[in-house]
Structures are given as C-alpha cells and as structure tokens.
mmCIF file of C-alpha atoms in Angstrom:
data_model
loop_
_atom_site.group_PDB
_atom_site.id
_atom_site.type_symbol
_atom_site.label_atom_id
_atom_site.label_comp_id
_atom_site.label_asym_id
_atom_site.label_seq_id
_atom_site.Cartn_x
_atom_site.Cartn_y
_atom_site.Cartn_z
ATOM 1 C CA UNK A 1 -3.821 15.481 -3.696
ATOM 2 C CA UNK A 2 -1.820 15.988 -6.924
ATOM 3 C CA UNK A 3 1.345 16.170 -4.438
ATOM 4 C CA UNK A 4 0.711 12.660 -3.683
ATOM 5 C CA UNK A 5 -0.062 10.774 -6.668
ATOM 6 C CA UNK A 6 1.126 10.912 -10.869
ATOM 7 C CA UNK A 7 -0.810 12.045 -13.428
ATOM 8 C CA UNK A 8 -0.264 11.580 -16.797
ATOM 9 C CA UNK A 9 -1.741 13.472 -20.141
ATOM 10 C CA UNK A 10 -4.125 10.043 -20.737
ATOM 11 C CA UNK A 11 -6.187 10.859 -17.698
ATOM 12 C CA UNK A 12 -4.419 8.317 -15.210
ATOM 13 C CA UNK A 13 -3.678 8.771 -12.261
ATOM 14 C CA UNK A 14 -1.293 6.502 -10.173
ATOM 15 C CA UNK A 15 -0.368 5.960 -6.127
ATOM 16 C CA UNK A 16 2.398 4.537 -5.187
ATOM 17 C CA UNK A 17 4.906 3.733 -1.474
ATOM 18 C CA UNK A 18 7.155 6.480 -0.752
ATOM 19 C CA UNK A 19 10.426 6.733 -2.049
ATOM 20 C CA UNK A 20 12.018 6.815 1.485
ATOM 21 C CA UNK A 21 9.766 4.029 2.600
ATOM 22 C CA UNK A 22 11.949 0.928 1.603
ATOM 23 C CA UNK A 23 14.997 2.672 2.875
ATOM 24 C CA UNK A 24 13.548 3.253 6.176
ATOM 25 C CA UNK A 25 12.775 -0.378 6.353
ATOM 26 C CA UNK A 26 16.471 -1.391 5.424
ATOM 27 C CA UNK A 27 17.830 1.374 7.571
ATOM 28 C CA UNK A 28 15.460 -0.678 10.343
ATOM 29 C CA UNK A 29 16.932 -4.286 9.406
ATOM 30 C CA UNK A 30 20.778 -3.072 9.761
ATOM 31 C CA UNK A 31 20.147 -1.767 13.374
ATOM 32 C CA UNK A 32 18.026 -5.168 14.169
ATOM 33 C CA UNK A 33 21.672 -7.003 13.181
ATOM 34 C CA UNK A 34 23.577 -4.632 14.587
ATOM 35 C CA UNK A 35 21.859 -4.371 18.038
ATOM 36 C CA UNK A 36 21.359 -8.237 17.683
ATOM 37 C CA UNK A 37 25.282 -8.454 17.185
ATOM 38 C CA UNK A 38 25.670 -6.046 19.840
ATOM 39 C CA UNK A 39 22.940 -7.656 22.342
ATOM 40 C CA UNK A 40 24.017 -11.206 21.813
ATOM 41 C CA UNK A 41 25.858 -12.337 24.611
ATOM 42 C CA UNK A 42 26.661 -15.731 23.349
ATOM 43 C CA UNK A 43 23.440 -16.814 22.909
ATOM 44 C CA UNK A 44 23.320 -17.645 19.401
ATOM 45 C CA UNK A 45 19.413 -17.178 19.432
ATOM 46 C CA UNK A 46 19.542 -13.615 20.261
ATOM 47 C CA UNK A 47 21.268 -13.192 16.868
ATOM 48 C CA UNK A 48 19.057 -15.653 14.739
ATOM 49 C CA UNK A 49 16.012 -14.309 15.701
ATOM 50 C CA UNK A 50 17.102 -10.198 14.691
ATOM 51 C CA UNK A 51 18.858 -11.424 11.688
ATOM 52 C CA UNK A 52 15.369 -13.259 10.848
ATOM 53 C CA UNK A 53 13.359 -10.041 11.657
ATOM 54 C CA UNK A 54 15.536 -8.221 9.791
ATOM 55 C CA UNK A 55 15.228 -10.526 6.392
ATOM 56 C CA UNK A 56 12.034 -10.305 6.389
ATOM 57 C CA UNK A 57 12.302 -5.936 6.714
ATOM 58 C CA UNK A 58 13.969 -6.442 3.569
ATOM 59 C CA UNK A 59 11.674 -8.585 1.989
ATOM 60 C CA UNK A 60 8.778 -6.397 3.015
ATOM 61 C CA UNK A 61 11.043 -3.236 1.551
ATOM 62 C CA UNK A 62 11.909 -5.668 -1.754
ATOM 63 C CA UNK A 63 8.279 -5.408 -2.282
ATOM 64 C CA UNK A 64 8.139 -1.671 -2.211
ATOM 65 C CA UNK A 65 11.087 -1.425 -4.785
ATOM 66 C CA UNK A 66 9.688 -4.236 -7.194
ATOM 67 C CA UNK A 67 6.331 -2.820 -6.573
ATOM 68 C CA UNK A 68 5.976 0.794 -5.937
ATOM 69 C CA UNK A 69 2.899 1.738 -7.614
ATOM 70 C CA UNK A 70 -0.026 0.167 -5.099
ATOM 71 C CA UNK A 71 -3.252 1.924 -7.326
ATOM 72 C CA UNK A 72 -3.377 3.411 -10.442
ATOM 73 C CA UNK A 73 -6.825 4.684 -12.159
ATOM 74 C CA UNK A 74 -7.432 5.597 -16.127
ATOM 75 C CA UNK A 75 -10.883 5.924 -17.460
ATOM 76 C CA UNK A 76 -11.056 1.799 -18.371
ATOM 77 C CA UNK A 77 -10.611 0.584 -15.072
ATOM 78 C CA UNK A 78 -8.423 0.306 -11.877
ATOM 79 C CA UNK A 79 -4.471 -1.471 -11.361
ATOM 80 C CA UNK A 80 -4.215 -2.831 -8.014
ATOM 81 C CA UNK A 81 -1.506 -4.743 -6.916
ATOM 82 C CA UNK A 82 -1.946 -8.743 -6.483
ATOM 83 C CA UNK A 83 0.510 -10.428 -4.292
ATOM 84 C CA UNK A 84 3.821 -9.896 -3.027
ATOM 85 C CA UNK A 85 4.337 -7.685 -6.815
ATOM 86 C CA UNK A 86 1.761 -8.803 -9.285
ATOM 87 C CA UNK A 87 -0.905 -6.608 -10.766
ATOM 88 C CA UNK A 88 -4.549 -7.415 -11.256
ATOM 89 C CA UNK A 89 -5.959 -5.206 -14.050
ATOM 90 C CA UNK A 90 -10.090 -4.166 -12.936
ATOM 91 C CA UNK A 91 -12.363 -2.810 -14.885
ATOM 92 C CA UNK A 92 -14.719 -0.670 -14.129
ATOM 93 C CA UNK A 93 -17.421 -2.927 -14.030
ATOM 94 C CA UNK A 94 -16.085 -4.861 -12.006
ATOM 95 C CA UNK A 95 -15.695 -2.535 -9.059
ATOM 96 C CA UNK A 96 -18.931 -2.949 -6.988
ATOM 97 C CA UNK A 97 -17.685 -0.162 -4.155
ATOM 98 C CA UNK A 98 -15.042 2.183 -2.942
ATOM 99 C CA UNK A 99 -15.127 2.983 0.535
ATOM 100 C CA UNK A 100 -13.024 3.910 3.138
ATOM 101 C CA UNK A 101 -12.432 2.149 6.638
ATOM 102 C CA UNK A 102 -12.229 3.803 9.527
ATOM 103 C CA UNK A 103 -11.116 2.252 13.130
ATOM 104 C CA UNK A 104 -9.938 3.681 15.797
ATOM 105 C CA UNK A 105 -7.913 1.749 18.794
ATOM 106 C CA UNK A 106 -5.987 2.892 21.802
ATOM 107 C CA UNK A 107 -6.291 6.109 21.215
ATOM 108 C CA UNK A 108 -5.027 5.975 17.180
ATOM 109 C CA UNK A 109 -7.129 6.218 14.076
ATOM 110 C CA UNK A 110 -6.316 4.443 11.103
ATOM 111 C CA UNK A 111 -8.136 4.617 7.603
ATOM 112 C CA UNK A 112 -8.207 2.277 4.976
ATOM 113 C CA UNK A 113 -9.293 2.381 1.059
ATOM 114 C CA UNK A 114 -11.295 -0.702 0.133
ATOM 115 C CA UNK A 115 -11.863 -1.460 -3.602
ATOM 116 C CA UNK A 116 -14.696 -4.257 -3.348
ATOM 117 C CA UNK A 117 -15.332 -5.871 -6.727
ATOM 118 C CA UNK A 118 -17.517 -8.972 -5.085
ATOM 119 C CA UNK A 119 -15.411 -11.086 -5.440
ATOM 120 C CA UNK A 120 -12.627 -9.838 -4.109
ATOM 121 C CA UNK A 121 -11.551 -6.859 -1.875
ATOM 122 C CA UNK A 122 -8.328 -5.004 -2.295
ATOM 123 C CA UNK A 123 -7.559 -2.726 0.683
ATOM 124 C CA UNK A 124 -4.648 0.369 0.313
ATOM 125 C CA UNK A 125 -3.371 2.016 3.571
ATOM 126 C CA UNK A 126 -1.924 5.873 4.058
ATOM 127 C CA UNK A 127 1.629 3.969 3.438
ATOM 128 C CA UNK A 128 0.598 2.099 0.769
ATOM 129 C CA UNK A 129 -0.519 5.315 -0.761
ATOM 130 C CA UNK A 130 1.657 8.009 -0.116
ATOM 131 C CA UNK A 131 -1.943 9.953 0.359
ATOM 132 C CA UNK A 132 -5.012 9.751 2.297
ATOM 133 C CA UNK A 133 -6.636 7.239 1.808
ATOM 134 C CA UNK A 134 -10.109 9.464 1.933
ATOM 135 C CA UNK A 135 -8.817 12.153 -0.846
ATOM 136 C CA UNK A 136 -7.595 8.722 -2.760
ATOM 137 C CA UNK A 137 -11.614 7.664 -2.780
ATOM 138 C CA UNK A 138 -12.925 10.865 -3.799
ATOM 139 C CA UNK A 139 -10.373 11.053 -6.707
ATOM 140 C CA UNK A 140 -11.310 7.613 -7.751
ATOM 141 C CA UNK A 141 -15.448 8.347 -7.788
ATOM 142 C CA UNK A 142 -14.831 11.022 -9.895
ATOM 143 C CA UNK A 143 -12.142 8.995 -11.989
ATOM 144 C CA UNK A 144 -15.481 5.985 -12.545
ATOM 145 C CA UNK A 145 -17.581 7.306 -15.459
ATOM 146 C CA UNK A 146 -20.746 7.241 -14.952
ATOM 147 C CA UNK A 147 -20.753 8.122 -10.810
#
C-alpha cells in the first residue's frame, strides 16, 4: 500500500506509527490527570495511580516520536527497531521467514508481521505499521532477492 509506507528512488521502502498516533496517546494521558484530578476525592491514591498511567502514555508516545519508523526494507537487508528506539540493521541472510500471525479472540481479529531470523523474532502490528500487516509481507517477499 504505497499510501501507507515511503518509498524512496534507492528502492527502499519504509513503515512507520502514524503521525496522530503519539498525540492520541498524550491527548489520552491529559484526560487520565484530569479525570484523576477530577475523580479524586481526597484520596491521594486515586491521583497517583492516573498520573502513573498517564506517564507511562507518554513514554509509550515518546517512543513513537523518537522512533517512528518501525520497518524499513532496501535490497541489502531489513531495519527493524530494537528496544524502546534502537535499530537493528538485518540482512537478508539473516531473515529465515516472514509470516504473518493471525488470532482471533472474543470476537476480534488481530494480525501480526513476524520477521524470524533464528535467532531472534521481531513482530510489527497494524499500529506499528500504519498498514496491514499482510500487504506489509507481500511487499517485503518481493523486496528479498532471490524469493
């Protein structure tokens, strides 16, 4: 889905969080304090435990901003990202498998990309992605030379 992903004249091709995505998560952590303020009563542990849920919604959207590209493909290898915002550079020879994972519970189905290079497995949700993760498989078979 060239809608959902960069290209770029090399041949790469990159996936990364939408733009709205860490906003939506600090939008979330203001209305955790707020209704925490607003719920509180008194009781001082109301408060501490939405101000603590809503540090670590801006953690988790910190990561989006430091990090925003999750995958990115050229015709050496694979980018994931390692950690809370590290990269981990894979070559091609190194990937073993792409597949995608596909559960379904309570009535919701969920799909996951898993890059498996043996020794490790990195695994990229719709979120992560900004695409689905089954288009985001297909693009990267055809990205692998010789597949």
């Amino acid at each position: 889905m060239l809608a959902d992903m960069d290209t770029t004249s090399s041949g790469s091709r990159q996936w990364r969080v939408s733009a709205a995505l860490p906003a939506i998560k600090a939008g979330g952590a203001g209305v955790l304090v707020a209704l925490g303020l607003l719920l509180a009563d008194g009781d001082p542990v109301r408060l501490v435990l939405a101000v603590v849920v809503a540090a670590a919604l801006l953690v988790w959207a910190a990561r989006d901003v430091l990090a925003p590209v999750r995958l990115a493909a050229d015709p050496e290898g694979l980018t994931v990202v390692s950690g809370f915002a590290g990269r981990r550079r894979l070559p091609w020879s190194q990937v073993a498998d792409i597949r995608v994972d596909r559960r379904a519970r309570l009535g919701l189905s969920s799909a996951a990309l898993e890059v498996d290079t043996g020794e490790s497995l990195h695994l990229f949700g719709r979120f992560d992605l900004n695409a689905d993760p089954v288009d985001v498989a297909e693009d990267l078979r055809a990205a692998r030379p010789g597949w």
